[in-house]
PDB file of C-alpha atoms in Angstrom:
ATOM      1  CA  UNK A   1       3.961  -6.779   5.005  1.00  0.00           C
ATOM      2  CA  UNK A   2       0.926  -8.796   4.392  1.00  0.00           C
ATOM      3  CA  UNK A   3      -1.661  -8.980   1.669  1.00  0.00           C
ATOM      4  CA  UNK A   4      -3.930 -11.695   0.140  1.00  0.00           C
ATOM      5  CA  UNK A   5      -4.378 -14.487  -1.900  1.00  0.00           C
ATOM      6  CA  UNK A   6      -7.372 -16.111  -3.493  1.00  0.00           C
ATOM      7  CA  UNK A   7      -8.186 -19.372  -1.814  1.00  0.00           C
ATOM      8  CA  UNK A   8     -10.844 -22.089  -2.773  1.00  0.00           C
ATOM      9  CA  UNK A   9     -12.598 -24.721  -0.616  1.00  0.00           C
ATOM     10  CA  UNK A  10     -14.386 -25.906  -3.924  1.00  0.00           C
ATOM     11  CA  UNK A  11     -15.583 -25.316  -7.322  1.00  0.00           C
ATOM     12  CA  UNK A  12     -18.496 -22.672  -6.411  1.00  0.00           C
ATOM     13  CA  UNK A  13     -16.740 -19.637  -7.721  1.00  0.00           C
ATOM     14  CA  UNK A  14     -16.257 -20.890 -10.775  1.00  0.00           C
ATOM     15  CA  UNK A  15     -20.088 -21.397 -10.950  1.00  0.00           C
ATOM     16  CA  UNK A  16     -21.159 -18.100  -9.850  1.00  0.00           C
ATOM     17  CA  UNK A  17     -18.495 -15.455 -11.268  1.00  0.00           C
ATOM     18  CA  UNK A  18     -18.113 -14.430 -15.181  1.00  0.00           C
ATOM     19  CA  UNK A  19     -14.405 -14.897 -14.570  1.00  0.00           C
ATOM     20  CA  UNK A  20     -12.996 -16.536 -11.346  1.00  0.00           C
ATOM     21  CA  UNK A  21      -9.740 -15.592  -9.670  1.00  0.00           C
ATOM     22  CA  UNK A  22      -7.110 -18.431  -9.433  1.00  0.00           C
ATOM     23  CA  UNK A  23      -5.962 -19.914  -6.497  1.00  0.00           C
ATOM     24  CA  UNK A  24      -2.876 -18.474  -5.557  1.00  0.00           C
ATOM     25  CA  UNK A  25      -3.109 -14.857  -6.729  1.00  0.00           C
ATOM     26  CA  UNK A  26      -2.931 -11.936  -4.949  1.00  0.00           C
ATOM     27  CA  UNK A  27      -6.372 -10.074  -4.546  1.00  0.00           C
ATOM     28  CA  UNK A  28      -7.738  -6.286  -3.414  1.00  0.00           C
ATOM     29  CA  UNK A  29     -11.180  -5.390  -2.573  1.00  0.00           C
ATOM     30  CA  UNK A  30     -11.844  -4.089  -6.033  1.00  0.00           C
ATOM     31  CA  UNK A  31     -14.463  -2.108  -5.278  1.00  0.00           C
ATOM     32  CA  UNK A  32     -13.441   0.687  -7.859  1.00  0.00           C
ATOM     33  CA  UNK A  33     -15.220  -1.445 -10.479  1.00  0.00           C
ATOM     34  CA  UNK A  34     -18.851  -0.885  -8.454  1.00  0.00           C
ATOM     35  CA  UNK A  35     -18.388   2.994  -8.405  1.00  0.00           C
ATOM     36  CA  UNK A  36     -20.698   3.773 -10.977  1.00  0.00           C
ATOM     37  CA  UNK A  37     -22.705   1.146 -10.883  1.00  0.00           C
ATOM     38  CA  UNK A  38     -27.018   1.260  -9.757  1.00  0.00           C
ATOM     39  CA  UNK A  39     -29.271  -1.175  -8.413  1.00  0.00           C
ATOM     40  CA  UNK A  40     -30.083  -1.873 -11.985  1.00  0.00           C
ATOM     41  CA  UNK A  41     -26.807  -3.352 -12.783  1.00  0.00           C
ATOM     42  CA  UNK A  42     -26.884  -5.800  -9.957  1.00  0.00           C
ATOM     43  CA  UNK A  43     -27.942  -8.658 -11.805  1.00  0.00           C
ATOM     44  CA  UNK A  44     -26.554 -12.287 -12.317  1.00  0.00           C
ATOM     45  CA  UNK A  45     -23.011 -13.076 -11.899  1.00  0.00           C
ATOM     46  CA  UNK A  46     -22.264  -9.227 -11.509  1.00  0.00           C
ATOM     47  CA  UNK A  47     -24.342  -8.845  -8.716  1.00  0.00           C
ATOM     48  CA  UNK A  48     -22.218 -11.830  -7.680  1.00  0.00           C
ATOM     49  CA  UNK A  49     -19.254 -10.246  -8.172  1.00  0.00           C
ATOM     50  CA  UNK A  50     -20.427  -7.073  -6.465  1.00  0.00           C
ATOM     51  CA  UNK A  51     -21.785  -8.724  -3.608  1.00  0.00           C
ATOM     52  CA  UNK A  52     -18.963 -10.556  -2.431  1.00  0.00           C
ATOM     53  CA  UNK A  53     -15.975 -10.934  -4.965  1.00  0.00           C
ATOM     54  CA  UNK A  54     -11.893  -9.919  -4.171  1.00  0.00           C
ATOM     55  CA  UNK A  55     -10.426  -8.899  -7.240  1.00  0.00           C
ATOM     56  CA  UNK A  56      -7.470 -10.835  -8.364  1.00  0.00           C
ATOM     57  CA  UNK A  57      -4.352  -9.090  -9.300  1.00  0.00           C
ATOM     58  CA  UNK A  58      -3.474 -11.648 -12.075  1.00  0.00           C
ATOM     59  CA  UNK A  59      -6.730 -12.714 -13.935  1.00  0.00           C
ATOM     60  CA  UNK A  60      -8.640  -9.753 -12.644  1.00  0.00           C
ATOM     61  CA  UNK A  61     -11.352 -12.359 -11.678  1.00  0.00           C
ATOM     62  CA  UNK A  62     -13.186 -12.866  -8.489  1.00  0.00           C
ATOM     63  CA  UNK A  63     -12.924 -15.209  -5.412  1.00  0.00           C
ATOM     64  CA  UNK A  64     -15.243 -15.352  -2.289  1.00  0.00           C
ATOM     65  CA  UNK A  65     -12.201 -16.209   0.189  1.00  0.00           C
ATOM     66  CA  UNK A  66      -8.672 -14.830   0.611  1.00  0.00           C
ATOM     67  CA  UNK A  67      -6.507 -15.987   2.882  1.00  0.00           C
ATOM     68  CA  UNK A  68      -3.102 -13.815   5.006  1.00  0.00           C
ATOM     69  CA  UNK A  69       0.200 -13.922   3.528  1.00  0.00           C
ATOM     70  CA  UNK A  70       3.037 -12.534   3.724  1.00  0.00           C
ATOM     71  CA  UNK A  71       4.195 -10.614   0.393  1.00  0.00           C
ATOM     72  CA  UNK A  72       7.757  -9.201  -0.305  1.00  0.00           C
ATOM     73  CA  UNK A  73       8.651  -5.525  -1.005  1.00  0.00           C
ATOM     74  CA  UNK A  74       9.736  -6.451  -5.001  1.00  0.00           C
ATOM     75  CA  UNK A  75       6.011  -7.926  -5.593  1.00  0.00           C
ATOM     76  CA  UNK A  76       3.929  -4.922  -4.549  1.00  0.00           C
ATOM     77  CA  UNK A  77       5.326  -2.912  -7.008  1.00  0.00           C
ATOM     78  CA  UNK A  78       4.908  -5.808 -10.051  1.00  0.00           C
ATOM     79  CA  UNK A  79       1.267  -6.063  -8.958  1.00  0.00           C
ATOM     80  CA  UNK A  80       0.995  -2.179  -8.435  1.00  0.00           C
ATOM     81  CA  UNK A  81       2.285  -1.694 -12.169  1.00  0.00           C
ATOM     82  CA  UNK A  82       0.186  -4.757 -13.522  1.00  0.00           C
ATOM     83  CA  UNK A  83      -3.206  -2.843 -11.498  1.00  0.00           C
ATOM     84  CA  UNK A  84      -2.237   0.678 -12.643  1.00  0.00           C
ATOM     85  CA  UNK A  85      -2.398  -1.244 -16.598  1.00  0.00           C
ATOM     86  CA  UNK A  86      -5.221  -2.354 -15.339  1.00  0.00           C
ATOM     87  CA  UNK A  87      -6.818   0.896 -14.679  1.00  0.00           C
ATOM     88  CA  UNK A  88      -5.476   1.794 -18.247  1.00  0.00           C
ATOM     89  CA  UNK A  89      -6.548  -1.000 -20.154  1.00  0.00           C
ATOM     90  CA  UNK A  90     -10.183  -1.008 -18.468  1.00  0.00           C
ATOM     91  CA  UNK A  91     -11.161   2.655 -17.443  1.00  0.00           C
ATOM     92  CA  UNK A  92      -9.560   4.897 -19.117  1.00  0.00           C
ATOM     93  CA  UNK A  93      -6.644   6.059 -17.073  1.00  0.00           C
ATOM     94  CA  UNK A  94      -4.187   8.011 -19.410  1.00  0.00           C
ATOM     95  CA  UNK A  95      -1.110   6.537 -18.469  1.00  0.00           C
ATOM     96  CA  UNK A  96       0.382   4.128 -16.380  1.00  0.00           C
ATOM     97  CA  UNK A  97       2.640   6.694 -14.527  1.00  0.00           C
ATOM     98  CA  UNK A  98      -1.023   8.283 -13.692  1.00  0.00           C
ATOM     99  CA  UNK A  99      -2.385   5.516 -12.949  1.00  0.00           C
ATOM    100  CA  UNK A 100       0.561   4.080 -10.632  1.00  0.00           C
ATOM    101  CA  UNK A 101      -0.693   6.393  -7.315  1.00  0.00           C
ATOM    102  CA  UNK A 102      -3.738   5.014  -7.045  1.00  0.00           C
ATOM    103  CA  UNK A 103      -3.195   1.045  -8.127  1.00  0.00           C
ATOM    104  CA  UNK A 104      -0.270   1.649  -4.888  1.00  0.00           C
ATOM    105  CA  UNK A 105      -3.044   2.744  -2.715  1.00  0.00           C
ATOM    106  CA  UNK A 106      -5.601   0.170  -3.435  1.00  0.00           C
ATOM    107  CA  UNK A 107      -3.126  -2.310  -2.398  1.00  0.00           C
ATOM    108  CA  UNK A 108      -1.383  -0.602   0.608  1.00  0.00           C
ATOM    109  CA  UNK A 109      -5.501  -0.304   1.469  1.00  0.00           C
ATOM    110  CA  UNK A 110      -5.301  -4.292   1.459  1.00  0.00           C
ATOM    111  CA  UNK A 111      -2.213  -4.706   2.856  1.00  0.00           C
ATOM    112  CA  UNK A 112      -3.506  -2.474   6.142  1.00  0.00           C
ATOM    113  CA  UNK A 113      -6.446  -4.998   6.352  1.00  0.00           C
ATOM    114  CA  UNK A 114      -4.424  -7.736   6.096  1.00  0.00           C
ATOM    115  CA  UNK A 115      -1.726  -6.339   8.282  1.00  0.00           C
ATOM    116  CA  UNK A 116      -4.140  -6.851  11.249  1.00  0.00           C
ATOM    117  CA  UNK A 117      -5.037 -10.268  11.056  1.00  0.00           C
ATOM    118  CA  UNK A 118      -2.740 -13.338  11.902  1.00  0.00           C
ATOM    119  CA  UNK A 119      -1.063 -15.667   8.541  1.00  0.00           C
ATOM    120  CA  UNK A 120      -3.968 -17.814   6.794  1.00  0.00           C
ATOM    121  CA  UNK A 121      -6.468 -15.479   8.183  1.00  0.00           C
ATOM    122  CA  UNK A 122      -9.303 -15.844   6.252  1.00  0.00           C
ATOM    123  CA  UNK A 123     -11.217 -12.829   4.538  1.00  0.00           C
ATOM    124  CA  UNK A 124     -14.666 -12.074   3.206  1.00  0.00           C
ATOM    125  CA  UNK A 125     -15.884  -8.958   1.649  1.00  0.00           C
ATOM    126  CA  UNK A 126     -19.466  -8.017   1.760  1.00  0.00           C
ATOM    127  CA  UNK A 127     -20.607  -5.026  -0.558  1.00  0.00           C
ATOM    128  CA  UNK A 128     -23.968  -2.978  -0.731  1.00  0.00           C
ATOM    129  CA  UNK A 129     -25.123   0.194  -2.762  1.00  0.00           C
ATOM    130  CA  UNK A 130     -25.922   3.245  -0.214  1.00  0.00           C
ATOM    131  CA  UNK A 131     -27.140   6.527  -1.192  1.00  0.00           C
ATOM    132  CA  UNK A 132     -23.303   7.524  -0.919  1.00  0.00           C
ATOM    133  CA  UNK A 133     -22.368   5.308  -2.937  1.00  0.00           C
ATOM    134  CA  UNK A 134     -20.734   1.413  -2.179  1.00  0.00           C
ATOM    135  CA  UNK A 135     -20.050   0.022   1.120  1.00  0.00           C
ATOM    136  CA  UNK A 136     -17.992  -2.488   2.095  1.00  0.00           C
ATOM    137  CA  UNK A 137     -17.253  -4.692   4.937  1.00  0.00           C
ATOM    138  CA  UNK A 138     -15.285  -7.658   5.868  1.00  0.00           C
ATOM    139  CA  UNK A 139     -15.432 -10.853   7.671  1.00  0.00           C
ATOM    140  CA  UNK A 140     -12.278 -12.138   9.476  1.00  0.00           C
ATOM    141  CA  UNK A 141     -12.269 -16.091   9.954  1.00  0.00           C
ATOM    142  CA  UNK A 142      -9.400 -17.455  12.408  1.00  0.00           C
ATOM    143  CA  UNK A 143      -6.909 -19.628  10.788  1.00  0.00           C
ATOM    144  CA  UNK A 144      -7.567 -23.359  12.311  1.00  0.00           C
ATOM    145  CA  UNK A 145      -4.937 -25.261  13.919  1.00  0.00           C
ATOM    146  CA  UNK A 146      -5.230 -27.715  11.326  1.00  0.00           C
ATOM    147  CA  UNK A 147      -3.875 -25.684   8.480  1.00  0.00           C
ATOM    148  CA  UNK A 148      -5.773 -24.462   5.412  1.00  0.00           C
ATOM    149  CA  UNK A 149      -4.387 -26.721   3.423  1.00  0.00           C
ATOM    150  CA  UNK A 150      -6.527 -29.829   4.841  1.00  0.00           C
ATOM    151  CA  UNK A 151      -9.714 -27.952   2.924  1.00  0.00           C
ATOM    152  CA  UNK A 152      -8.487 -25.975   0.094  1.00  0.00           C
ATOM    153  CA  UNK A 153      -8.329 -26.810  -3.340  1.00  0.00           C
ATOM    154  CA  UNK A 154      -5.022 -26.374  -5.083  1.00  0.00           C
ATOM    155  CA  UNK A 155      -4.768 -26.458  -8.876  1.00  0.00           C
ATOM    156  CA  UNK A 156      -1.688 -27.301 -10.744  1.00  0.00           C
ATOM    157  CA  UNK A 157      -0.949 -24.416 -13.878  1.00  0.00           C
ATOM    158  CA  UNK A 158      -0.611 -27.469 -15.858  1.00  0.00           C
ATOM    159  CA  UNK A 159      -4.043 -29.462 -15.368  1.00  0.00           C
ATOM    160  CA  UNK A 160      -5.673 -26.217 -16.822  1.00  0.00           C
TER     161      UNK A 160
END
């Protein structure tokens, strides 16, 4: 099974979101936080977000790029539970239990999208308001033979 992380190539994310995602976590779309949402509220670093942020599982801040990974069976479920508090904490959902079906399909949604695409695949989301409501859509960008890790920025926990 595959999902994905957040993945930077530099600081810029950390200049244009209210509250980036660190490198590392795991991220969904996130598009459930746009449902309500008008042209009117597409301003600043939320139309930022909106535009083109992954929603990371950990911080619940945004990053521009994911990258494939694989992801064992034991930490869906943590970052199912951790989402469906999410939902709780944030809008309103009355219990976790409730909440539980739909933080599992927002990430088996992710999972299916990165199921497709090769390890270190790189992902983009691109978001706009419709009359029906949001739209997404996603860039896929090949993994190089060179390896990710020649451009990506990795930050140690302890450097803060």
């Amino acid at each position: 099974m595959n999902l994905a992380r957040a993945i930077h190539f530099d600081e810029s994310d950390r200049n244009v979101f209210h509250s980036p995602a660190r490198t590392g976590e795991w991220c969904v779309s996130g598009g459930f936080e746009f449902s309500n949402w008008t042209e009117g509220d597409l301003t600043g670093k939320a139309r930022q977000a909106f535009s083109n942020g992954w929603l990371g599982l950990e911080t619940f801040g945004r990053v521009t790029f994911v990258a494939v990974t694989k992801v064992e069976p034991a930490e869906v479920e943590t970052l199912a539970r951790s989402l469906a508090n999410h939902f709780v904490q944030f809008y309103g959902a009355p219990s976790i239990d409730a909440a539980l079906p739909v933080a599992r399909d927002e990430i088996a949604q992710m999972s299916e999208l990165c199921d497709e695409h090769d390890q270190n695949t790189l992902l983009t989301v691109a978001r706009e308001l419709t009359d029906t409501g949001v739209r997404e859509s996603y860039r896929v960008i090949a993994a190089e033979a060179a390896g990710l890790e020649q451009f990506a920025i990795h930050v140690d926990q302890d450097d803060g």
